[in-house]
Tab-separated table of C-alpha atoms in Angstrom:
chain	number	residue	atom	x	y	z
C	271	UNK	CA	0.000	0.000	0.000
C	272	UNK	CA	1.493	3.318	-0.964
C	273	UNK	CA	0.296	6.890	-1.333
C	274	UNK	CA	1.130	9.866	-3.561
C	275	UNK	CA	3.324	11.093	-0.714
C	276	UNK	CA	5.238	7.780	-0.801
C	277	UNK	CA	5.858	8.214	-4.510
C	278	UNK	CA	7.077	11.775	-3.968
C	279	UNK	CA	9.569	10.739	-1.291
C	280	UNK	CA	10.755	7.824	-3.414
C	281	UNK	CA	11.487	10.331	-6.204
C	282	UNK	CA	13.721	12.152	-3.746
C	283	UNK	CA	15.429	8.864	-2.867
C	284	UNK	CA	15.958	8.280	-6.608
C	285	UNK	CA	17.595	11.711	-6.880
C	286	UNK	CA	19.953	10.661	-4.083
C	287	UNK	CA	20.704	7.442	-5.955
C	288	UNK	CA	21.648	9.393	-9.072
C	289	UNK	CA	24.003	11.487	-6.958
C	290	UNK	CA	26.065	8.308	-6.345
C	291	UNK	CA	27.153	8.127	-9.974
C	292	UNK	CA	29.930	10.746	-10.149
C	293	UNK	CA	31.956	8.923	-7.466
C	294	UNK	CA	31.342	5.535	-9.097
C	295	UNK	CA	29.172	4.246	-6.261
C	296	UNK	CA	26.361	1.768	-6.908
C	297	UNK	CA	23.327	4.077	-7.195
C	298	UNK	CA	21.133	3.541	-4.133
C	299	UNK	CA	19.478	6.447	-2.345
C	300	UNK	CA	17.434	6.920	0.811
C	301	UNK	CA	15.281	9.556	2.487
C	302	UNK	CA	14.159	9.538	6.115
C	303	UNK	CA	10.802	11.238	6.726
C	304	UNK	CA	9.130	12.355	9.950
C	305	UNK	CA	5.726	14.038	10.205
C	306	UNK	CA	5.584	14.380	6.449
C	307	UNK	CA	8.903	16.214	6.247
C	308	UNK	CA	12.351	15.079	5.170
C	309	UNK	CA	14.532	14.639	8.262
C	310	UNK	CA	17.637	13.462	6.399
C	311	UNK	CA	18.839	12.026	3.117
C	312	UNK	CA	21.487	9.420	2.415
C	313	UNK	CA	23.161	7.694	-0.446
C	314	UNK	CA	25.581	4.850	-0.985
C	315	UNK	CA	29.017	6.400	-0.405
C	316	UNK	CA	31.242	3.368	-0.094
C	317	UNK	CA	33.627	4.445	-2.822
C	318	UNK	CA	33.278	8.175	-2.160
C	319	UNK	CA	34.158	7.772	1.526
C	320	UNK	CA	36.240	4.582	1.326
C	321	UNK	CA	33.923	2.998	3.879
C	322	UNK	CA	32.689	-0.594	3.617
C	323	UNK	CA	29.573	0.276	5.617
C	324	UNK	CA	28.258	3.519	4.204
C	325	UNK	CA	25.160	2.220	2.455
C	326	UNK	CA	22.368	4.725	1.771
C	327	UNK	CA	20.283	3.513	4.708
C	328	UNK	CA	23.076	3.828	7.302
C	329	UNK	CA	23.945	7.250	5.907
C	330	UNK	CA	20.333	8.477	6.234
C	331	UNK	CA	19.790	6.903	9.662
C	332	UNK	CA	22.996	8.382	11.123
C	333	UNK	CA	22.160	11.837	9.791
C	334	UNK	CA	18.550	11.537	10.921
C	335	UNK	CA	19.485	10.554	14.464
C	336	UNK	CA	21.880	13.506	14.649
C	337	UNK	CA	19.265	15.907	13.268
C	338	UNK	CA	16.668	14.667	15.747
C	339	UNK	CA	19.065	14.398	18.680
C	340	UNK	CA	17.786	10.914	19.424
C	341	UNK	CA	18.515	7.377	18.359
C	342	UNK	CA	14.828	6.421	18.479
C	343	UNK	CA	13.425	6.906	15.010
C	344	UNK	CA	10.154	5.073	15.599
C	345	UNK	CA	8.059	7.935	14.203
C	346	UNK	CA	10.074	7.869	10.960
C	347	UNK	CA	9.639	6.242	7.560
C	348	UNK	CA	12.724	5.238	5.602
C	349	UNK	CA	12.425	5.377	1.798
C	350	UNK	CA	15.118	3.506	-0.095
C	351	UNK	CA	15.413	2.642	-3.762
C	352	UNK	CA	16.634	-0.951	-3.213
C	353	UNK	CA	15.556	-3.665	-0.786
C	354	UNK	CA	17.827	-3.319	2.282
C	355	UNK	CA	20.627	-5.857	2.830
C	356	UNK	CA	21.145	-7.726	6.112
C	357	UNK	CA	23.242	-4.923	7.608
C	358	UNK	CA	20.753	-2.207	6.690
C	359	UNK	CA	17.693	-4.174	7.787
C	360	UNK	CA	19.487	-4.677	11.110
C	361	UNK	CA	20.195	-0.933	11.281
C	362	UNK	CA	16.464	-0.275	10.832
C	363	UNK	CA	15.793	-2.459	13.877
C	364	UNK	CA	18.564	-0.847	15.926
C	365	UNK	CA	17.212	2.643	15.290
C	366	UNK	CA	13.553	1.567	15.683
C	367	UNK	CA	12.511	3.031	12.326
C	368	UNK	CA	8.756	2.437	12.211
C	369	UNK	CA	8.183	1.958	8.506
C	370	UNK	CA	10.286	1.069	5.471
C	371	UNK	CA	9.251	1.756	1.875
C	372	UNK	CA	11.512	0.383	-0.814
C	373	UNK	CA	11.636	0.297	-4.578
C	374	UNK	CA	13.297	-2.644	-6.324
C	375	UNK	CA	13.705	-6.104	-4.834
C	376	UNK	CA	17.252	-7.417	-4.368
C	377	UNK	CA	16.902	-11.128	-5.060
C	378	UNK	CA	20.543	-11.894	-4.164
C	379	UNK	CA	21.046	-9.886	-0.991
C	380	UNK	CA	17.735	-8.435	0.189
C	381	UNK	CA	16.902	-9.070	3.832
C	382	UNK	CA	13.343	-7.767	3.930
C	383	UNK	CA	11.728	-10.252	1.612
C	384	UNK	CA	14.272	-12.044	-0.598
C	385	UNK	CA	16.951	-13.832	1.489
C	386	UNK	CA	15.566	-13.073	4.955
C	387	UNK	CA	12.482	-11.380	6.379
C	388	UNK	CA	14.290	-9.503	9.145
C	389	UNK	CA	11.731	-6.701	9.513
C	390	UNK	CA	8.738	-8.989	9.807
C	391	UNK	CA	10.233	-11.700	12.001
C	392	UNK	CA	7.690	-12.695	14.646
C	393	UNK	CA	10.610	-13.284	17.065
C	394	UNK	CA	11.583	-9.614	16.900
C	395	UNK	CA	10.317	-7.348	19.700
C	396	UNK	CA	9.952	-4.452	17.210
C	397	UNK	CA	7.409	-4.338	14.445
C	398	UNK	CA	8.295	-2.515	11.244
C	399	UNK	CA	5.715	-1.795	8.554
C	400	UNK	CA	6.934	-2.559	5.058
C	401	UNK	CA	5.783	-1.358	1.623
C	402	UNK	CA	7.615	-2.432	-1.495
C	403	UNK	CA	7.634	-1.920	-5.224
C	404	UNK	CA	7.302	1.888	-5.168
C	405	UNK	CA	8.777	3.186	-8.456
C	406	UNK	CA	10.426	-0.228	-8.614
C	407	UNK	CA	11.073	-0.122	-12.352
C	408	UNK	CA	12.842	3.260	-12.211
C	409	UNK	CA	14.901	2.178	-9.198
C	410	UNK	CA	15.937	-1.068	-10.913
C	411	UNK	CA	16.620	0.627	-14.271
C	412	UNK	CA	19.125	3.004	-12.661
C	413	UNK	CA	21.012	0.027	-11.191
C	414	UNK	CA	20.901	-1.977	-14.446
C	415	UNK	CA	22.247	0.958	-16.395
C	416	UNK	CA	25.085	1.438	-13.870
C	417	UNK	CA	26.200	-2.194	-14.031
C	418	UNK	CA	25.824	-2.356	-17.818
C	419	UNK	CA	28.069	0.674	-18.189
C	420	UNK	CA	30.610	-0.704	-15.730
C	421	UNK	CA	30.790	-4.042	-17.535
C	422	UNK	CA	31.093	-2.194	-20.839
C	423	UNK	CA	34.249	-0.601	-19.520
C	424	UNK	CA	35.296	2.995	-19.537
Y	258	UNK	CA	38.578	-24.097	17.755
Y	259	UNK	CA	40.600	-21.368	19.346
Y	260	UNK	CA	44.240	-20.698	20.152
Y	261	UNK	CA	46.152	-18.881	22.877
Y	262	UNK	CA	46.362	-15.957	20.471
Y	263	UNK	CA	42.557	-15.938	20.202
Y	264	UNK	CA	42.260	-15.783	23.956
Y	265	UNK	CA	44.740	-12.914	24.137
Y	266	UNK	CA	42.851	-10.869	21.549
Y	267	UNK	CA	39.542	-11.607	23.285
Y	268	UNK	CA	41.066	-10.198	26.477
Y	269	UNK	CA	41.725	-7.001	24.564
Y	270	UNK	CA	38.119	-7.003	23.340
Y	271	UNK	CA	37.001	-7.422	26.961
Y	272	UNK	CA	39.078	-4.395	27.939
Y	273	UNK	CA	37.250	-2.431	25.228
Y	274	UNK	CA	33.940	-3.673	26.626
Y	275	UNK	CA	34.853	-2.396	30.099
Y	276	UNK	CA	35.647	0.983	28.567
Y	277	UNK	CA	31.931	1.288	27.643
Y	278	UNK	CA	30.893	1.550	31.268
Y	279	UNK	CA	31.716	5.188	32.134
Y	280	UNK	CA	29.373	6.459	29.390
Y	281	UNK	CA	26.638	4.009	30.394
Y	282	UNK	CA	26.896	1.980	27.204
Y	283	UNK	CA	26.125	-1.747	27.181
Y	284	UNK	CA	29.614	-3.272	27.549
Y	285	UNK	CA	30.546	-4.923	24.251
Y	286	UNK	CA	34.037	-4.627	22.805
Y	287	UNK	CA	35.787	-5.638	19.591
Y	288	UNK	CA	39.284	-5.953	18.163
Y	289	UNK	CA	40.178	-6.338	14.498
Y	290	UNK	CA	43.377	-8.284	13.865
Y	291	UNK	CA	45.481	-8.654	10.713
Y	292	UNK	CA	48.669	-10.709	10.419
Y	293	UNK	CA	48.689	-11.260	14.168
Y	294	UNK	CA	48.560	-7.559	14.956
Y	295	UNK	CA	45.742	-5.319	16.141
Y	296	UNK	CA	44.552	-3.177	13.240
Y	297	UNK	CA	41.798	-1.385	15.173
Y	298	UNK	CA	39.663	-1.581	18.285
Y	299	UNK	CA	36.019	-0.699	18.791
Y	300	UNK	CA	33.415	-0.556	21.481
Y	301	UNK	CA	29.718	0.046	21.783
Y	302	UNK	CA	29.354	3.818	21.772
Y	303	UNK	CA	25.651	4.304	21.180
Y	304	UNK	CA	25.123	6.448	24.261
Y	305	UNK	CA	28.559	8.075	24.178
Y	306	UNK	CA	28.103	9.226	20.574
Y	307	UNK	CA	24.295	9.397	20.459
Y	308	UNK	CA	24.357	7.062	17.471
Y	309	UNK	CA	21.880	4.212	17.033
Y	310	UNK	CA	24.378	2.280	14.922
Y	311	UNK	CA	27.708	2.509	16.713
Y	312	UNK	CA	27.996	-1.064	17.939
Y	313	UNK	CA	31.489	-2.342	18.750
Y	314	UNK	CA	31.765	-4.256	15.466
Y	315	UNK	CA	30.855	-1.291	13.240
Y	316	UNK	CA	33.234	0.907	15.234
Y	317	UNK	CA	36.139	-1.539	14.778
Y	318	UNK	CA	35.385	-2.222	11.098
Y	319	UNK	CA	35.164	1.488	10.198
Y	320	UNK	CA	38.417	2.236	11.990
Y	321	UNK	CA	40.096	-0.826	10.501
Y	322	UNK	CA	39.117	0.071	6.951
Y	323	UNK	CA	40.437	3.590	7.445
Y	324	UNK	CA	43.687	2.298	8.966
Y	325	UNK	CA	44.162	-0.135	6.098
Y	326	UNK	CA	43.012	2.258	3.386
Y	327	UNK	CA	40.757	-0.433	1.973
Y	328	UNK	CA	37.236	-1.711	2.518
Y	329	UNK	CA	38.319	-5.315	1.908
Y	330	UNK	CA	39.113	-6.834	5.272
Y	331	UNK	CA	39.258	-10.444	4.104
Y	332	UNK	CA	42.632	-11.069	5.733
Y	333	UNK	CA	41.264	-9.889	9.083
Y	334	UNK	CA	39.769	-11.593	12.132
Y	335	UNK	CA	37.157	-9.757	14.188
Y	336	UNK	CA	37.080	-10.552	17.906
Y	337	UNK	CA	33.943	-9.467	19.714
Y	338	UNK	CA	32.713	-10.200	23.220
Y	339	UNK	CA	29.070	-10.835	22.222
Y	340	UNK	CA	27.507	-12.692	19.308
Y	341	UNK	CA	26.928	-10.091	16.541
Y	342	UNK	CA	23.384	-8.839	15.867
Y	343	UNK	CA	21.829	-8.777	12.378
Y	344	UNK	CA	23.312	-5.379	11.553
Y	345	UNK	CA	26.812	-6.337	12.664
Y	346	UNK	CA	26.778	-9.756	10.989
Y	347	UNK	CA	25.745	-7.922	7.813
Y	348	UNK	CA	28.608	-5.454	8.300
Y	349	UNK	CA	31.022	-8.407	8.505
Y	350	UNK	CA	29.768	-9.568	5.099
Y	351	UNK	CA	29.933	-6.064	3.593
Y	352	UNK	CA	33.550	-5.629	4.656
Y	353	UNK	CA	34.522	-9.223	3.767
Y	354	UNK	CA	36.008	-9.946	7.195
Y	355	UNK	CA	37.389	-13.472	6.880
Y	356	UNK	CA	36.913	-14.793	10.391
Y	357	UNK	CA	34.811	-13.900	13.418
Y	358	UNK	CA	35.586	-15.017	16.976
Y	359	UNK	CA	33.018	-14.178	19.606
Y	360	UNK	CA	32.531	-14.727	23.320
Y	361	UNK	CA	29.008	-15.014	24.702
Y	362	UNK	CA	25.977	-16.132	22.726
Y	363	UNK	CA	23.105	-13.659	22.380
Y	364	UNK	CA	20.029	-15.858	22.444
Y	365	UNK	CA	17.619	-12.984	21.772
Y	366	UNK	CA	19.373	-11.062	19.028
Y	367	UNK	CA	22.408	-13.019	17.789
Y	368	UNK	CA	22.616	-13.444	14.028
Y	369	UNK	CA	25.559	-15.855	13.808
Y	370	UNK	CA	24.014	-18.820	15.544
Y	371	UNK	CA	20.993	-17.868	17.660
Y	372	UNK	CA	18.294	-16.110	15.576
Y	373	UNK	CA	19.968	-16.381	12.164
Y	374	UNK	CA	23.100	-17.962	10.727
Y	375	UNK	CA	24.051	-15.057	8.496
Y	376	UNK	CA	27.794	-15.822	8.348
Y	377	UNK	CA	27.376	-19.466	7.422
Y	378	UNK	CA	24.486	-19.164	4.985
Y	379	UNK	CA	25.162	-21.414	1.973
Y	380	UNK	CA	23.393	-18.795	-0.218
Y	381	UNK	CA	26.048	-16.202	0.616
Y	382	UNK	CA	28.888	-15.725	-1.880
Y	383	UNK	CA	31.323	-15.033	0.982
Y	384	UNK	CA	32.440	-17.594	3.490
Y	385	UNK	CA	33.277	-16.460	6.992
Y	386	UNK	CA	34.959	-18.730	9.517
Y	387	UNK	CA	33.359	-18.613	12.946
Y	388	UNK	CA	34.653	-19.550	16.414
Y	389	UNK	CA	32.492	-19.019	19.474
Y	390	UNK	CA	32.599	-19.338	23.240
Y	391	UNK	CA	36.042	-17.754	23.732
Y	392	UNK	CA	36.104	-16.377	27.309
Y	393	UNK	CA	32.315	-16.667	27.082
Y	394	UNK	CA	31.744	-16.647	30.819
Y	395	UNK	CA	33.760	-13.462	31.382
Y	396	UNK	CA	32.065	-11.751	28.448
Y	397	UNK	CA	28.596	-12.728	29.706
Y	398	UNK	CA	29.404	-11.841	33.348
Y	399	UNK	CA	30.319	-8.274	32.372
Y	400	UNK	CA	26.951	-7.874	30.628
Y	401	UNK	CA	24.997	-9.467	33.487
Y	402	UNK	CA	26.653	-7.193	36.013
Y	403	UNK	CA	25.865	-4.121	33.871
Y	404	UNK	CA	22.183	-4.970	33.546
Y	405	UNK	CA	21.878	-5.963	37.208
Y	406	UNK	CA	23.304	-2.618	38.270
Y	407	UNK	CA	21.051	-0.739	35.870
Y	408	UNK	CA	17.937	-2.513	37.167
Y	409	UNK	CA	19.061	-1.811	40.708
Y	410	UNK	CA	18.531	1.816	39.784
Y	411	UNK	CA	20.572	4.878	40.282
């Protein structure tokens, strides 16, 4: 289930994803929203920052927690263009993000629906609402184009 | 399977865990080792830094990658006093850490053996060696004492 507002925030996450390209980072973007307003944005900056851990979700969550002055992001929705990996799904739990909306599925590494269902595990003490498939084709097309170009060589 | 060297590095991880106490952070410590030498140390600094994500493992991995100038930590062993959570097990995969040695099991949130087996998932393209139970009782006792004191109230 997604709304016009969801689509609008996913467009902003897509803009973040595009901003990964100049540094050569895999284009994944995220936006953290609270009370209908953008609290923080993030993008994959592994290459840009030389960090193995700076996925878009961790980037947005860290910035959001700093902006809010709290590590409890339960009133927040995280928009991200690609299904979160194990690390990022775990980061959602750690920061108590209340809802996750993502674009394209990640069949090989996704931990929300594909490989694991970390956010909807009945053993977890925290419940996270999940919506998927928002602007999925645009999110996936950006990734396909990136990998096609990289394989094609520069 | 663990060696005297493993026990020595776990003692250093325990010292990091103790260093969490002044800030009121849950005492979990980590040490990242490469070629028999400590590359970086980390500790849980969620309260100290006001970050929802700064678990000991992420702290050590970020510092290790910066020290090494590379995000590929496949020649490294991560020692940590508590079984890694979902986020931290995912961070081990993202940074390609080759081996993880941990102390106490975390029955409620562990993602290496307890809730999930993220590091030994046959679907994963990366294989991570795992040793557990090194100084487990000391690692667990430090946590028990912390939570007992916190419940006792200040």
